[in-house]
């Protein structure tokens, strides 16, 4: 009987099921005042809380997203110290970043070349072979 392989498998299953249960119920984080304060502040700044998780090391990981595509990730230690506050810009459909030279006018990011320059990938430069007209044969 191999009990040595059963014990690690049972332990791994327990840890995974406990982690999934913790991630599924945000009410379990209600006892941590720092996490509540941080999530309230993020919501006041216009962020939507996407996920709050408790890691195996006892840390809290908070992920939030704003309407303009700003993604924020905070990691709070078991001692209630902010270990990481990372801000990233992610692509959100319908959001115009107004970057100079991006071939987009203000307010539209529909991948249409607005400046009529030949530097856009969607520009038709006369060498378009999509219609198949160069490969057609006459059957007459």
Short mmCIF file of C-alpha atoms in Angstrom, two decimals:
data_model
loop_
_atom_site.label_atom_id
_atom_site.label_comp_id
_atom_site.label_asym_id
_atom_site.label_seq_id
_atom_site.Cartn_x
_atom_site.Cartn_y
_atom_site.Cartn_z
CA UNK A 1 0.00 0.00 0.00
CA UNK A 2 1.43 3.33 -1.07
CA UNK A 3 0.40 5.83 1.60
CA UNK A 4 3.26 8.17 0.77
CA UNK A 5 1.72 9.21 -2.55
CA UNK A 6 -1.79 9.52 -1.10
CA UNK A 7 -0.88 12.05 1.62
CA UNK A 8 0.62 14.71 -0.71
CA UNK A 9 -2.30 14.31 -3.13
CA UNK A 10 -4.85 14.75 -0.34
CA UNK A 11 -2.97 17.75 1.03
CA UNK A 12 -2.82 19.37 -2.41
CA UNK A 13 -6.55 18.80 -2.94
CA UNK A 14 -7.32 20.38 0.45
CA UNK A 15 -5.15 23.44 -0.23
CA UNK A 16 -6.66 23.96 -3.69
CA UNK A 17 -10.24 23.58 -2.46
CA UNK A 18 -9.62 25.96 0.45
CA UNK A 19 -8.05 28.54 -1.88
CA UNK A 20 -11.00 28.32 -4.27
CA UNK A 21 -13.44 28.76 -1.39
CA UNK A 22 -11.58 31.81 -0.12
CA UNK A 23 -11.48 33.42 -3.56
CA UNK A 24 -15.17 32.76 -4.15
CA UNK A 25 -16.50 34.54 -1.04
CA UNK A 26 -15.58 38.23 -0.62
CA UNK A 27 -17.40 38.26 2.73
CA UNK A 28 -14.42 36.38 4.17
CA UNK A 29 -12.38 39.59 3.77
CA UNK A 30 -14.84 41.68 5.78
CA UNK A 31 -12.75 41.26 8.94
CA UNK A 32 -9.74 43.07 7.43
CA UNK A 33 -10.23 46.83 7.84
CA UNK A 34 -7.28 47.69 5.57
CA UNK A 35 -8.70 45.69 2.65
CA UNK A 36 -12.11 47.31 3.19
CA UNK A 37 -10.55 50.79 3.29
CA UNK A 38 -8.48 50.21 0.15
CA UNK A 39 -11.43 48.82 -1.82
CA UNK A 40 -13.63 51.74 -0.70
CA UNK A 41 -10.96 54.24 -1.78
CA UNK A 42 -10.54 52.53 -5.16
CA UNK A 43 -14.31 52.60 -5.75
CA UNK A 44 -14.38 56.31 -4.80
CA UNK A 45 -11.69 56.91 -7.46
CA UNK A 46 -13.91 55.29 -10.10
CA UNK A 47 -12.46 51.78 -10.08
CA UNK A 48 -14.52 48.61 -10.15
CA UNK A 49 -13.17 45.87 -7.91
CA UNK A 50 -12.58 42.89 -10.18
CA UNK A 51 -11.14 40.41 -7.69
CA UNK A 52 -9.98 40.11 -4.08
CA UNK A 53 -7.97 37.02 -3.18
CA UNK A 54 -6.12 35.71 -0.17
CA UNK A 55 -2.80 34.10 -1.11
CA UNK A 56 -1.21 31.08 0.54
CA UNK A 57 1.20 33.41 2.36
CA UNK A 58 -1.70 35.30 3.96
CA UNK A 59 -1.48 38.31 1.66
CA UNK A 60 -4.45 40.01 0.04
CA UNK A 61 -4.40 40.69 -3.68
CA UNK A 62 -6.86 43.32 -4.97
CA UNK A 63 -7.47 43.83 -8.70
CA UNK A 64 -9.45 46.83 -9.92
CA UNK A 65 -10.31 48.32 -13.33
CA UNK A 66 -11.44 51.82 -14.30
CA UNK A 67 -13.58 52.88 -17.25
CA UNK A 68 -10.62 54.43 -19.09
CA UNK A 69 -8.66 51.18 -19.07
CA UNK A 70 -6.47 51.68 -16.02
CA UNK A 71 -5.86 48.41 -14.22
CA UNK A 72 -4.62 48.55 -10.65
CA UNK A 73 -3.25 45.67 -8.60
CA UNK A 74 -2.48 45.97 -4.92
CA UNK A 75 -0.88 43.38 -2.66
CA UNK A 76 -1.31 43.84 1.08
CA UNK A 77 0.79 41.80 3.49
CA UNK A 78 -0.50 39.86 6.47
CA UNK A 79 0.81 42.79 8.56
CA UNK A 80 -1.47 45.15 6.58
CA UNK A 81 1.37 46.83 4.69
CA UNK A 82 0.99 47.65 0.99
CA UNK A 83 3.67 45.55 -0.69
CA UNK A 84 2.78 46.42 -4.27
CA UNK A 85 0.66 49.07 -5.98
CA UNK A 86 0.96 48.48 -9.71
CA UNK A 87 -0.89 50.54 -12.32
CA UNK A 88 -1.17 49.37 -15.93
CA UNK A 89 -3.00 50.72 -18.95
CA UNK A 90 -5.03 48.04 -20.71
CA UNK A 91 -6.96 48.23 -23.96
CA UNK A 92 -10.64 48.94 -23.50
CA UNK A 93 -12.91 48.85 -26.53
CA UNK A 94 -14.11 52.32 -27.44
CA UNK A 95 -11.35 54.09 -25.50
CA UNK A 96 -9.26 56.56 -27.51
CA UNK A 97 -5.79 57.01 -26.09
CA UNK A 98 -5.05 60.00 -28.39
CA UNK A 99 -1.45 58.97 -29.00
CA UNK A 100 0.24 61.20 -31.55
CA UNK A 101 0.74 59.45 -34.88
CA UNK A 102 -1.64 56.57 -34.23
CA UNK A 103 -3.71 57.34 -37.36
CA UNK A 104 -6.77 57.90 -35.21
CA UNK A 105 -8.68 61.13 -34.76
CA UNK A 106 -9.90 62.09 -31.32
CA UNK A 107 -12.78 59.95 -30.21
CA UNK A 108 -12.46 57.00 -32.57
CA UNK A 109 -10.33 53.91 -32.34
CA UNK A 110 -11.96 51.97 -35.14
CA UNK A 111 -8.71 51.08 -36.96
CA UNK A 112 -9.61 53.26 -39.94
CA UNK A 113 -6.83 55.39 -41.38
CA UNK A 114 -8.03 58.95 -40.70
CA UNK A 115 -5.01 60.86 -41.99
CA UNK A 116 -4.84 59.30 -45.50
CA UNK A 117 -1.16 58.47 -45.05
CA UNK A 118 0.39 55.26 -46.33
CA UNK A 119 1.70 54.33 -42.87
CA UNK A 120 -1.40 52.42 -41.77
CA UNK A 121 -1.62 48.63 -42.03
CA UNK A 122 -5.14 48.85 -43.43
CA UNK A 123 -4.08 51.26 -46.21
CA UNK A 124 -4.90 50.07 -49.75
CA UNK A 125 -1.78 50.77 -51.78
CA UNK A 126 -2.94 49.19 -55.04
CA UNK A 127 -1.14 45.89 -54.46
CA UNK A 128 -4.14 44.27 -52.83
CA UNK A 129 -4.61 40.69 -54.00
CA UNK A 130 -7.65 39.86 -51.84
CA UNK A 131 -10.16 39.97 -54.70
CA UNK A 132 -8.30 37.28 -56.59
CA UNK A 133 -8.54 39.20 -59.86
CA UNK A 134 -4.90 38.49 -60.74
CA UNK A 135 -5.47 34.73 -60.46
CA UNK A 136 -8.65 34.43 -62.53
CA UNK A 137 -8.57 32.49 -65.77
CA UNK A 138 -10.75 32.90 -68.88
CA UNK A 139 -12.79 29.83 -69.73
CA UNK A 140 -14.01 31.20 -73.11
#
